Tab-separated table of N, CA and C in Angstrom:
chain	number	residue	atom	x	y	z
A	1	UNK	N	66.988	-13.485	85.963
A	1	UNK	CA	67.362	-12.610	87.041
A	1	UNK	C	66.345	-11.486	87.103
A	2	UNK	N	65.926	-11.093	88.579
A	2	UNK	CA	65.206	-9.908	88.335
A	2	UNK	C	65.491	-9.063	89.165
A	3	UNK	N	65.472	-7.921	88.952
A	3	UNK	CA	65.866	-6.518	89.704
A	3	UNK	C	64.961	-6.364	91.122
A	4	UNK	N	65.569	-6.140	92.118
A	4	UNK	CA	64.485	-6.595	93.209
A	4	UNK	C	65.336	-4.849	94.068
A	5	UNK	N	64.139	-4.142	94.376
A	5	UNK	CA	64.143	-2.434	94.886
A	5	UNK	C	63.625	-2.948	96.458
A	6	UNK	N	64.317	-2.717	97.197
A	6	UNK	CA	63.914	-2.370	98.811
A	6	UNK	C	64.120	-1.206	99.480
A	7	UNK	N	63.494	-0.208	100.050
A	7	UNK	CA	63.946	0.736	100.908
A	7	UNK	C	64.854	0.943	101.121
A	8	UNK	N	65.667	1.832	101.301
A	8	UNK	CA	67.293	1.696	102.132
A	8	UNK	C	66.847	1.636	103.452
A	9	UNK	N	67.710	0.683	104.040
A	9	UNK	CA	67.702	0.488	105.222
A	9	UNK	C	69.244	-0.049	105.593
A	10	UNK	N	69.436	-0.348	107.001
A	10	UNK	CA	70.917	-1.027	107.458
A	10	UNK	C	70.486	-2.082	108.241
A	11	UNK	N	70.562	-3.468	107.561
A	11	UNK	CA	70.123	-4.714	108.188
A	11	UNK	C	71.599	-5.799	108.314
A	12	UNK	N	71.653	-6.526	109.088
A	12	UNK	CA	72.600	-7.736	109.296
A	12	UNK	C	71.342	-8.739	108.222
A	13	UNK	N	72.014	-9.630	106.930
A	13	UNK	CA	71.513	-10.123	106.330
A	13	UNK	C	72.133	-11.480	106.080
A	14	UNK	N	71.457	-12.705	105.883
A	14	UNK	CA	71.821	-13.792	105.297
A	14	UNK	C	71.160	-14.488	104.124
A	15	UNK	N	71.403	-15.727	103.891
A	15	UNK	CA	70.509	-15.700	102.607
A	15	UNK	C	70.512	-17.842	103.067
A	16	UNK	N	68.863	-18.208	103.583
A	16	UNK	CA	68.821	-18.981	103.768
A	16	UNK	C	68.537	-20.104	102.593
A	17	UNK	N	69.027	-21.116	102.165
A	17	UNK	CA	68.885	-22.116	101.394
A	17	UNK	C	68.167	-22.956	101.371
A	18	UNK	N	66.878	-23.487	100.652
A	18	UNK	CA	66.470	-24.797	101.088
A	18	UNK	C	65.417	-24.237	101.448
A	19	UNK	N	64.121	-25.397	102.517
A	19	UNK	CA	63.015	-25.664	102.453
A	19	UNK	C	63.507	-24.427	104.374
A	20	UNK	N	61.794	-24.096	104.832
A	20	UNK	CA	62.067	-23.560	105.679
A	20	UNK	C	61.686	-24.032	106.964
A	21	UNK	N	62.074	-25.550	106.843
A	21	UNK	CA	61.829	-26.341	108.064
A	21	UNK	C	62.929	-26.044	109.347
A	22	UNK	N	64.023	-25.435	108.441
A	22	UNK	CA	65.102	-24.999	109.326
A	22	UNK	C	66.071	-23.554	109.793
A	23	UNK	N	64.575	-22.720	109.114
A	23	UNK	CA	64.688	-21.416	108.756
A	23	UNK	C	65.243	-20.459	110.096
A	24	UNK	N	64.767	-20.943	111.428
A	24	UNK	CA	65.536	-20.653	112.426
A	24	UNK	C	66.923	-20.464	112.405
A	25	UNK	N	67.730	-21.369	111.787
A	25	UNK	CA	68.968	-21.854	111.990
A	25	UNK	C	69.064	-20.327	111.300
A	26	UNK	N	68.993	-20.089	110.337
A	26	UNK	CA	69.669	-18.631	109.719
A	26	UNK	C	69.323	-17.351	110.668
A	27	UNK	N	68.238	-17.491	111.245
A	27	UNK	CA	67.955	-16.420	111.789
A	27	UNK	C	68.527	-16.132	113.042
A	28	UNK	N	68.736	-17.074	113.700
A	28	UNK	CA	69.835	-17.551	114.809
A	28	UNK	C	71.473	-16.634	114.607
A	29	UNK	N	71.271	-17.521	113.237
A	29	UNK	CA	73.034	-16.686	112.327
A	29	UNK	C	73.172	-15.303	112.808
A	30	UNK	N	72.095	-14.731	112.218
A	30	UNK	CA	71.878	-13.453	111.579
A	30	UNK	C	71.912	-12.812	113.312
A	31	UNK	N	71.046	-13.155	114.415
A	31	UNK	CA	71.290	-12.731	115.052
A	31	UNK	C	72.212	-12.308	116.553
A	32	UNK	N	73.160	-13.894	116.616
A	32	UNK	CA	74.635	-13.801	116.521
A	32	UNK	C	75.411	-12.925	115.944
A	33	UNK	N	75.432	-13.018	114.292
A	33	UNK	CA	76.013	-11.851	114.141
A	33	UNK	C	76.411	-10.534	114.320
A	34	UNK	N	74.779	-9.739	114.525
A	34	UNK	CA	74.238	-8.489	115.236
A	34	UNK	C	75.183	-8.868	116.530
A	35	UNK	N	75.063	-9.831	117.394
A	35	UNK	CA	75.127	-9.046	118.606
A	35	UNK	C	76.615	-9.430	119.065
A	36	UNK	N	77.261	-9.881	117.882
A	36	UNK	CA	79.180	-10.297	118.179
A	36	UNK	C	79.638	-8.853	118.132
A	37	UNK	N	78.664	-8.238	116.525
A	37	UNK	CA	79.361	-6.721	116.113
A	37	UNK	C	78.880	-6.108	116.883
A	38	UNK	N	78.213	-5.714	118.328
A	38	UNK	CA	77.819	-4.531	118.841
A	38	UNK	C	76.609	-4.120	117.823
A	39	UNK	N	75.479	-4.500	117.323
A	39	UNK	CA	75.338	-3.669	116.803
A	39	UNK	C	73.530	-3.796	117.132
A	40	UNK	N	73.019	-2.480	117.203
A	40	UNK	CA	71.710	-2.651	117.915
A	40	UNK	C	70.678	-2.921	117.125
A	41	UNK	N	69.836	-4.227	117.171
A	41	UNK	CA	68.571	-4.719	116.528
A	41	UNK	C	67.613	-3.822	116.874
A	42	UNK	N	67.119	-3.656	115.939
A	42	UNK	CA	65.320	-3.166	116.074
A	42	UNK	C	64.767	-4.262	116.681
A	43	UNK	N	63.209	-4.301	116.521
A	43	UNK	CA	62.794	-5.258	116.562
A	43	UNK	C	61.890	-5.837	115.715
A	44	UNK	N	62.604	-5.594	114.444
A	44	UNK	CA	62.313	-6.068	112.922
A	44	UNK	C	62.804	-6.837	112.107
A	45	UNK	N	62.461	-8.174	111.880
A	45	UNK	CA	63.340	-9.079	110.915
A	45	UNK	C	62.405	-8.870	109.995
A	46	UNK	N	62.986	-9.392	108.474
A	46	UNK	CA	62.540	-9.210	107.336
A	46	UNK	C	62.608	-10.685	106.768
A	47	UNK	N	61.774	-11.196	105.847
A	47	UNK	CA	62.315	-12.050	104.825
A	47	UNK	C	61.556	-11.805	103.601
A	48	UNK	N	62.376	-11.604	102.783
A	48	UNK	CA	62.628	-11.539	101.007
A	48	UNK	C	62.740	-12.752	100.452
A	49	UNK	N	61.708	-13.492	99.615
A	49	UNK	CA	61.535	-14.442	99.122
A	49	UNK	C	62.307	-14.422	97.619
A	50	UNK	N	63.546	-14.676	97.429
A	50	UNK	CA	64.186	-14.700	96.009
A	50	UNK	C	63.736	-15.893	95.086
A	51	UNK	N	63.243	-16.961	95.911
A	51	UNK	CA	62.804	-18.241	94.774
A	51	UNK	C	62.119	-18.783	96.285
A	52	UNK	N	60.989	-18.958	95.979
A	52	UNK	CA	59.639	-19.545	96.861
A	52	UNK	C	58.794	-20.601	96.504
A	53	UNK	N	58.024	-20.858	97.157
A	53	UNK	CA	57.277	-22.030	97.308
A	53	UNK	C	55.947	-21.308	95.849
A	54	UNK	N	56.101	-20.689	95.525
A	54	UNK	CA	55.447	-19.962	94.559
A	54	UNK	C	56.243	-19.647	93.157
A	55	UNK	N	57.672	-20.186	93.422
A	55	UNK	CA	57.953	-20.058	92.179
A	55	UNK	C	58.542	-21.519	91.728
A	56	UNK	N	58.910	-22.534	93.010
A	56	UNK	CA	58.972	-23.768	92.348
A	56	UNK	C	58.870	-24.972	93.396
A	57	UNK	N	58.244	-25.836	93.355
A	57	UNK	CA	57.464	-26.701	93.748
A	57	UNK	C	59.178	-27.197	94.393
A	58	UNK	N	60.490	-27.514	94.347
A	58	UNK	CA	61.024	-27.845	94.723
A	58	UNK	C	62.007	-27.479	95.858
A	59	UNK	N	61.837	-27.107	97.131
A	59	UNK	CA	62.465	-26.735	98.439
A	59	UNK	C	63.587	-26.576	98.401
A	60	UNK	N	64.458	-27.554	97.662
A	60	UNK	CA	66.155	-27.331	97.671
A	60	UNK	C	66.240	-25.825	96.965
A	61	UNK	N	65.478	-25.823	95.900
A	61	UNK	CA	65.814	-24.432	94.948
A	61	UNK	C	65.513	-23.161	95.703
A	62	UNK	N	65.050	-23.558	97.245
A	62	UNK	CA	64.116	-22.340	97.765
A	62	UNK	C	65.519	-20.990	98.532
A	63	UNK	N	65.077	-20.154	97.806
A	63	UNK	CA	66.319	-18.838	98.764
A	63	UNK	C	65.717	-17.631	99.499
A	64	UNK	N	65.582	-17.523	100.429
A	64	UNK	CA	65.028	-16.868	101.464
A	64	UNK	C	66.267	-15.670	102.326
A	65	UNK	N	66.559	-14.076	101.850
A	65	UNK	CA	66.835	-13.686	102.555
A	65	UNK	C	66.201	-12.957	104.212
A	66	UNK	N	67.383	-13.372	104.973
A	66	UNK	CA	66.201	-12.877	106.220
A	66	UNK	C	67.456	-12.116	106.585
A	67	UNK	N	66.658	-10.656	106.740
A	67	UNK	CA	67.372	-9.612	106.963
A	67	UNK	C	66.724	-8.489	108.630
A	68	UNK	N	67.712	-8.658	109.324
A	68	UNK	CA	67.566	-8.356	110.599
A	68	UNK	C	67.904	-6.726	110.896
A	69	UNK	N	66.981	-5.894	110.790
A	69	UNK	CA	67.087	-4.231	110.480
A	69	UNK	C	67.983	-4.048	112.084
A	70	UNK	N	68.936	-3.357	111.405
A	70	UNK	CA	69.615	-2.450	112.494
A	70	UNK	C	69.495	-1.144	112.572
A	71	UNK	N	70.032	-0.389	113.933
A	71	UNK	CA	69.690	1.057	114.224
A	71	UNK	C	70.861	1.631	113.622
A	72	UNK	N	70.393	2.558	112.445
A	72	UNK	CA	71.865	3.126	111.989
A	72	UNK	C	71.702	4.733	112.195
A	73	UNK	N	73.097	5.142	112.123
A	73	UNK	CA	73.189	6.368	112.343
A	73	UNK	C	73.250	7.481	111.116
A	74	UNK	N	73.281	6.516	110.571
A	74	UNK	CA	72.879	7.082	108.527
A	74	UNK	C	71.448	7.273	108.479
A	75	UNK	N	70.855	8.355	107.930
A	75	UNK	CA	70.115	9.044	107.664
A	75	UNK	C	70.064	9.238	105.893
């Protein structure tokens, strides 16, 4: 396990599984989600590589969060 530090920010987030032939499909999710809750996108998606094509040759093991920054009123 490793300790993973990001900025604070307020993003709608998912956590895609697998190879990223179908990496749309989450991002799709993610941005459904945003726009069921009212809630206003930037126009910034993110993805955070938790286990990559750099850490193992095998696609199923691959976890990809893609995190869709929202406008927050937190400061």
């Amino acid at each position: 396990m490793h300790e993973l530090r990001l900025p604070r920010r307020t993003a709608a987030v998912a956590t895609h599984i697998g190879p990223h032939d179908d990496i749309d499909l989450t991002y799709g999710a993610v941005g459904s989600f945003a726009a069921r809750n009212g809630l206003r996108a930037q126009s910034i998606v993110e993805e955070v590589y938790l286990v990559g094509p750099r850490d193992t040759d095998q696609p199923d093991r691959w976890r990809t969060l893609v995190a869709w920054l929202i406008e927050s009123d937190i400061d």
